[in-house]
């Protein structure tokens, strides 16, 4: 985008000036509409999500067999929903803003297998690909016991097939771990910001890791190019995958059950507000879509992005989606928030969420670190910086009193997206950074 166009956008949308100054801002989506009219516009259906949910149930016997840490949940990969009253008090104090409703943390940092939200979509897409191949080769039918996937004739088949993905780290972990377990020949194309321990962990599990000196978009582009040249290779396209999106969307019905179990009502008088850290958009988009299917207009979803990487916010507010990048607006896409250092959003997710998303806001790295320390101190919950991006959401929606957010009847749910695999020394370093 040239200078003239950038100046035109700054005139048209004054918020962009604040974004270019890296201020923390809130943008409310003028195109949001009722779920009844909005959901049909997306082209994604409740049947699509149900199909994904059923597939994950079929695979539960296999998951339980090969990942014993999932035994307690019978092979269903799910995370706890935790009330965080001490953090609620700390947050209210930090922002001098009363938080009258409930505050919950959705602890995807504690998701089994890969310790981040990527254990939803990423693992789902690999399982779906494995199922498709196994059915094609007559090894299984959907009526069989899927624990069979652990048997040698399956890994022999998958060894002849490749899986590739481009990633800033966490998607690579989830795709790499799952693919390697099934026996696939898997390659992860890692951007420059990916952490060394993630590359080491993947290589230990037999995953091929290719490193790039450039950012996420470059790693994805190069991965896609190499995979396109090889018909035996399935490329997991984080920028454009319906399967990833559906894997994430299954979270909607699961959260509905968990809220019910905790005695939390969600209806017209008891609204639910959900705050989701956003990188390329698939994770938060899929989860928000699933929540809309479960709760309709009674849930309001916000995306949270670093002040240096607000790609989804720029894409949605200009309507240009994946046709622009944060670099067009002189932002450097540098952030300590793993998974959120994305300069160009998914066009598919941006367009899909246009009628359903309440808004987006940005958060500075310093704020994420401050909150990282606060939740460790108040609730003894250790998260990675990106997982804190959702935490200022309640403050934004309460100050706006958006759709009853500033009410005792409201429930605020902050989606903590990762941290479960972070080594102890790295975690200690995050905490030390926050202290300074
Ligand atoms: C990937 C990731 C996100 C965002 O998911 P996208 O699908 O990239 O938008 C948020 N938090 C963490 C920890 C992640 O790894």
XYZ file of N, CA and C in Angstrom, residues 130-282:
459
model
N -5.746 -38.063 8.541
C -5.418 -39.473 8.798
C -6.630 -40.364 8.545
N -7.792 -39.915 8.979
C -9.014 -40.701 8.783
C -9.326 -40.859 7.295
N -9.210 -39.748 6.557
C -9.485 -39.778 5.112
C -8.587 -40.807 4.420
N -7.288 -40.779 4.738
C -6.348 -41.729 4.122
C -6.673 -43.165 4.527
N -6.964 -43.376 5.811
C -7.219 -44.739 6.302
C -8.488 -45.325 5.655
N -9.496 -44.483 5.461
C -10.726 -44.958 4.805
C -10.441 -45.276 3.328
N -9.731 -44.356 2.665
C -9.374 -44.577 1.251
C -8.631 -45.896 1.048
N -7.759 -46.231 2.002
C -6.947 -47.445 1.853
C -7.586 -48.662 2.515
N -8.859 -48.542 2.884
C -9.603 -49.687 3.409
C -9.139 -50.182 4.773
N -8.450 -49.344 5.525
C -7.972 -49.793 6.837
C -9.029 -49.633 7.930
N -10.019 -48.779 7.697
C -10.983 -48.513 8.767
C -12.316 -48.031 8.188
N -13.400 -48.198 8.939
C -14.668 -47.532 8.623
C -15.037 -46.687 9.841
N -15.959 -45.765 9.658
C -16.309 -44.872 10.782
C -17.033 -45.620 11.907
N -17.397 -46.889 11.647
C -18.056 -47.686 12.692
C -17.047 -48.404 13.586
N -15.774 -48.477 13.150
C -14.761 -49.255 13.885
C -14.292 -48.552 15.160
N -13.551 -49.312 15.970
C -12.884 -48.756 17.152
C -11.593 -48.058 16.688
N -11.525 -46.756 16.879
C -10.387 -45.987 16.346
C -9.095 -46.199 17.129
N -9.130 -46.955 18.213
C -7.876 -47.306 18.887
C -6.950 -48.038 17.907
N -7.557 -48.630 16.851
C -6.778 -49.305 15.802
C -5.738 -48.408 15.134
N -5.971 -47.097 15.192
C -5.016 -46.168 14.564
C -3.608 -46.302 15.151
N -3.505 -46.929 16.319
C -2.182 -47.110 16.942
C -1.449 -48.338 16.389
N -2.108 -49.115 15.522
C -1.492 -50.354 15.035
C -0.541 -50.095 13.861
N 0.443 -51.025 13.682
C 1.539 -50.763 12.732
C 1.114 -50.535 11.279
N 0.010 -51.161 10.819
C -0.334 -50.956 9.402
C -0.762 -49.510 9.137
N -1.208 -48.824 10.176
C -1.574 -47.416 10.015
C -0.322 -46.547 9.887
N 0.640 -46.750 10.798
C 1.860 -45.932 10.699
C 2.626 -46.245 9.416
N 2.518 -47.490 8.942
C 3.173 -47.837 7.669
C 2.554 -47.030 6.528
N 1.232 -46.885 6.554
C 0.557 -46.076 5.527
C 0.956 -44.596 5.646
N 0.886 -44.082 6.864
C 1.130 -42.640 7.050
C 2.592 -42.269 6.765
N 3.503 -43.236 6.942
C 4.926 -42.964 6.664
C 5.151 -42.594 5.198
N 4.199 -43.019 4.345
C 4.328 -42.692 2.914
C 3.690 -41.338 2.579
N 3.162 -40.673 3.583
C 2.505 -39.376 3.354
C 3.140 -38.279 4.186
N 3.140 -37.085 3.585
C 3.769 -35.951 4.264
C 2.730 -34.944 4.741
N 3.095 -34.288 5.822
C 2.298 -33.161 6.314
C 3.257 -32.000 6.511
N 2.840 -30.792 6.111
C 3.687 -29.610 6.294
C 2.851 -28.459 6.836
N 3.519 -27.568 7.576
C 2.826 -26.414 8.142
C 3.829 -25.286 8.353
N 3.357 -24.036 8.225
C 4.178 -22.870 8.570
C 3.684 -22.328 9.893
N 4.608 -21.925 10.778
C 4.164 -21.599 12.133
C 5.124 -20.663 12.847
N 4.561 -19.900 13.801
C 5.398 -19.114 14.704
C 5.808 -19.978 15.905
N 5.288 -21.176 16.002
C 5.718 -22.068 17.085
C 4.645 -23.019 17.572
N 3.570 -22.496 18.114
C 2.596 -23.374 18.771
C 1.820 -24.268 17.813
N 1.479 -23.747 16.638
C 0.793 -24.608 15.665
C 1.750 -25.716 15.231
N 3.018 -25.345 15.044
C 4.043 -26.330 14.698
C 4.123 -27.437 15.737
N 4.054 -27.057 17.014
C 4.108 -28.060 18.087
C 2.932 -29.017 17.980
N 1.737 -28.475 17.819
C 0.561 -29.347 17.829
C 0.508 -30.236 16.582
N 0.784 -29.666 15.417
C 0.792 -30.467 14.179
C 1.944 -31.477 14.210
N 3.110 -31.006 14.653
C 4.297 -31.862 14.678
C 4.111 -33.056 15.606
N 3.652 -32.802 16.826
C 3.503 -33.878 17.810
C 2.463 -34.900 17.339
N 1.321 -34.405 16.879
C 0.233 -35.317 16.457
C 0.634 -36.112 15.208
N 1.213 -35.415 14.229
C 1.589 -36.091 12.971
C 2.656 -37.141 13.222
N 3.654 -36.779 14.030
C 4.742 -37.725 14.312
C 4.195 -38.950 15.054
N 3.259 -38.735 15.967
C 2.675 -39.850 16.713
C 1.970 -40.833 15.773
N 1.262 -40.301 14.767
C 0.553 -41.170 13.822
C 1.514 -41.842 12.839
N 2.718 -41.282 12.706
C 3.712 -41.878 11.809
C 3.932 -41.118 10.508
N 3.340 -39.925 10.381
C 3.532 -39.134 9.159
C 4.963 -38.612 9.054
N 5.369 -38.308 7.827
C 6.625 -37.601 7.548
C 6.275 -36.108 7.607
N 6.627 -35.448 8.702
C 6.104 -34.088 8.940
C 7.209 -33.026 8.980
N 6.931 -31.905 8.316
C 7.864 -30.778 8.268
C 7.193 -29.523 8.812
N 7.877 -28.835 9.715
C 7.363 -27.566 10.240
C 8.278 -26.437 9.770
N 7.685 -25.465 9.072
C 8.430 -24.290 8.607
C 8.263 -23.192 9.659
N 9.366 -22.874 10.342
C 9.295 -21.974 11.500
C 9.775 -20.562 11.162
N 9.007 -19.570 11.607
C 9.423 -18.180 11.426
C 10.547 -17.824 12.399
N 11.205 -16.688 12.139
C 12.389 -16.292 12.918
C 12.083 -16.113 14.400
N 10.849 -15.709 14.732
C 10.518 -15.439 16.130
C 10.234 -16.711 16.942
N 10.202 -17.863 16.279
C 9.904 -19.110 17.005
C 11.014 -19.420 18.013
N 10.611 -19.892 19.182
C 11.555 -20.155 20.271
C 12.391 -21.403 20.003
N 13.649 -21.349 20.436
C 14.574 -22.470 20.250
C 14.038 -23.756 20.894
N 13.469 -23.636 22.107
C 13.023 -24.869 22.782
C 11.924 -25.577 21.998
N 11.126 -24.813 21.238
C 10.068 -25.454 20.437
C 10.695 -26.253 19.285
N 11.709 -25.647 18.659
C 12.391 -26.356 17.561
C 13.078 -27.607 18.096
N 13.741 -27.491 19.252
C 14.440 -28.643 19.838
C 13.464 -29.766 20.175
N 12.339 -29.396 20.779
C 11.353 -30.397 21.184
C 10.823 -31.152 19.967
N 10.543 -30.406 18.885
C 10.016 -31.046 17.679
C 11.051 -31.986 17.059
N 12.296 -31.521 16.986
C 13.342 -32.369 16.383
C 13.515 -33.652 17.183
N 13.412 -33.554 18.524
C 13.505 -34.756 19.366
C 12.422 -35.765 19.023
N 11.262 -35.269 18.596
C 10.154 -36.173 18.284
C 10.188 -36.640 16.826
N 11.259 -36.298 16.117
C 11.400 -36.780 14.749
C 10.772 -35.889 13.694
N 10.457 -34.659 14.060
C 9.865 -33.719 13.109
C 10.995 -32.967 12.389
N 10.841 -32.751 11.070
C 11.806 -31.927 10.339
C 11.439 -30.465 10.553
N 12.391 -29.678 11.043
C 12.130 -28.259 11.282
C 12.990 -27.445 10.330
N 12.351 -26.571 9.538
C 13.102 -25.675 8.648
C 12.919 -24.261 9.181
N 14.055 -23.567 9.353
C 14.010 -22.232 9.960
C 14.135 -21.138 8.916
N 13.417 -20.047 9.134
C 13.455 -18.895 8.227
C 13.926 -17.655 8.970
N 14.619 -16.798 8.261
C 15.101 -15.555 8.884
C 13.980 -14.521 8.904
N 12.859 -14.848 8.255
C 11.783 -13.881 8.069
C 10.596 -14.164 9.001
N 9.534 -13.383 8.876
C 8.404 -13.576 9.789
C 7.456 -14.673 9.308
N 6.355 -14.795 10.024
C 5.386 -15.868 9.839
C 4.879 -16.014 8.400
N 4.532 -14.886 7.764
C 3.951 -14.959 6.418
C 4.922 -15.631 5.445
N 6.203 -15.345 5.622
C 7.235 -15.919 4.755
C 7.349 -17.426 4.979
N 7.311 -17.833 6.247
C 7.417 -19.266 6.571
C 6.238 -20.027 5.973
N 5.052 -19.423 6.037
C 3.858 -20.069 5.478
C 3.970 -20.143 3.954
N 4.385 -19.044 3.346
C 4.487 -18.976 1.880
C 5.458 -20.039 1.350
N 6.598 -20.125 2.003
C 7.629 -21.072 1.566
C 7.154 -22.508 1.798
N 6.522 -22.755 2.952
C 5.986 -24.081 3.247
C 4.947 -24.485 2.206
N 4.083 -23.557 1.858
C 3.023 -23.827 0.888
C 3.626 -24.136 -0.479
N 4.643 -23.366 -0.858
C 5.284 -23.549 -2.162
C 5.903 -24.948 -2.253
N 6.637 -25.348 -1.214
C 7.281 -26.668 -1.240
C 6.245 -27.795 -1.230
N 5.169 -27.603 -0.462
C 4.142 -28.647 -0.368
C 3.368 -28.778 -1.676
N 3.112 -27.648 -2.348
C 2.375 -27.661 -3.610
C 3.078 -28.499 -4.673
N 4.411 -28.530 -4.586
C 5.193 -29.255 -5.592
C 5.175 -30.761 -5.337
N 4.536 -31.208 -4.251
C 4.589 -32.617 -3.869
C 3.185 -33.151 -3.573
N 2.625 -33.967 -4.480
C 1.242 -34.431 -4.317
C 1.022 -35.307 -3.078
N 2.080 -35.894 -2.514
C 1.887 -36.731 -1.323
C 1.876 -35.889 -0.042
N 1.968 -34.545 -0.212
C 2.077 -33.676 0.956
C 0.781 -32.908 1.219
N 0.284 -32.987 2.442
C -0.881 -32.199 2.854
C -0.372 -30.963 3.590
N -0.667 -29.800 3.028
C -0.230 -28.561 3.667
C -1.334 -28.025 4.561
N -1.020 -27.802 5.822
C -2.010 -27.249 6.749
C -1.913 -25.737 6.676
N -2.929 -25.153 6.065
C -2.885 -23.737 5.694
C -3.562 -22.884 6.764
N -2.747 -22.406 7.687
C -3.250 -21.645 8.833
C -4.027 -20.401 8.385
N -3.728 -19.894 7.188
C -4.386 -18.668 6.743
C -5.738 -18.951 6.099
N -6.014 -20.228 5.829
C -7.148 -20.505 4.955
C -7.791 -21.860 5.143
N -7.820 -22.390 6.359
C -8.280 -23.759 6.499
C -9.619 -23.850 7.221
N -10.601 -24.408 6.525
C -11.901 -24.643 7.148
C -11.788 -25.717 8.235
N -10.957 -26.744 7.992
C -10.824 -27.816 8.988
C -10.255 -27.301 10.306
N -9.225 -26.469 10.237
C -8.695 -25.878 11.470
C -9.807 -25.138 12.203
N -10.514 -24.311 11.458
C -11.594 -23.482 12.003
C -12.639 -24.357 12.710
N -13.011 -25.464 12.074
C -14.034 -26.350 12.653
C -13.522 -27.041 13.916
N -12.243 -27.415 13.899
C -11.660 -28.029 15.096
C -11.736 -27.088 16.286
N -11.459 -25.814 16.040
C -11.561 -24.810 17.111
C -13.021 -24.603 17.538
N -13.921 -24.646 16.563
C -15.323 -24.313 16.833
C -16.001 -25.298 17.788
N -15.484 -26.525 17.854
C -16.066 -27.529 18.757
C -16.025 -27.037 20.220
N -15.111 -26.108 20.497
C -15.018 -25.550 21.855
C -16.342 -24.943 22.311
N -17.159 -24.443 21.396
C -18.413 -23.770 21.767
C -19.327 -24.646 22.606
N -19.633 -25.834 22.106
C -20.547 -26.743 22.832
C -19.905 -27.217 24.134
N -18.579 -27.359 24.127
C -17.876 -27.820 25.333
C -17.975 -26.767 26.442
N -17.768 -25.499 26.065
C -17.855 -24.407 27.057
C -19.288 -24.290 27.577
N -20.257 -24.483 26.700
C -21.657 -24.420 27.125
C -21.903 -25.450 28.238
N -21.395 -26.662 28.040
C -21.538 -27.710 29.056
C -20.810 -27.322 30.345
N -19.610 -26.796 30.213
C -18.827 -26.440 31.417
C -19.495 -25.317 32.216
N -20.046 -24.334 31.529
C -20.723 -23.236 32.237
C -21.936 -23.778 32.994
N -22.662 -24.667 32.312
C -23.831 -25.288 32.940
C -23.421 -26.051 34.206
N -22.332 -26.825 34.092
C -21.842 -27.602 35.243
C -21.484 -26.694 36.420
N -21.038 -25.472 36.096
C -20.646 -24.552 37.167
C -21.819 -23.681 37.624
N -22.993 -23.993 37.100
C -24.195 -23.279 37.529
C -24.294 -21.853 36.984
N -23.618 -21.578 35.887
C -23.664 -20.233 35.300
C -24.722 -20.195 34.202
N -25.673 -19.271 34.360
C -26.720 -19.104 33.360
C -26.245 -18.139 32.276
N -26.531 -18.477 31.023
C -26.315 -17.533 29.920
C -27.642 -17.409 29.178
N -28.225 -16.220 29.238
C -29.465 -15.965 28.501
C -29.578 -14.458 28.262
N -30.773 -14.000 27.848
C -30.933 -12.589 27.489
C -30.598 -11.666 28.669
N -30.870 -12.123 29.890
C -30.589 -11.296 31.071
C -29.213 -11.572 31.679
N -28.538 -12.597 31.178
C -27.224 -12.982 31.719
C -26.241 -13.145 30.561
N -25.736 -12.021 30.037
C -24.882 -12.099 28.856
C -23.489 -12.643 29.170
N -22.914 -13.268 28.153
C -21.559 -13.812 28.243
C -20.644 -13.002 27.323
N -19.480 -12.600 27.843
C -18.487 -11.843 27.068
C -17.203 -12.643 27.021
N -16.673 -12.837 25.813
C -15.496 -13.688 25.660
C -14.390 -12.917 24.930
N -13.175 -13.033 25.466
C -12.038 -12.249 24.969
C -10.947 -13.203 24.504
N -10.630 -13.131 23.204
C -9.777 -14.138 22.579
C -8.543 -13.537 21.919
N -7.344 -13.931 22.367
C -6.120 -13.482 21.699
C -6.106 -13.912 20.234
N -5.732 -13.005 19.348
C -5.832 -13.284 17.913
C -4.497 -13.102 17.206
N -4.098 -14.122 16.460
C -2.934 -14.028 15.592
C -3.428 -13.924 14.166
N -3.387 -15.061 13.434
C -3.900 -15.054 12.059
C -5.432 -15.106 12.073
N -6.015 -15.652 13.139
C -7.466 -15.576 13.319
C -8.205 -16.899 13.435
N -7.596 -17.983 12.985
C -8.298 -19.267 12.955
C -8.765 -19.737 14.328
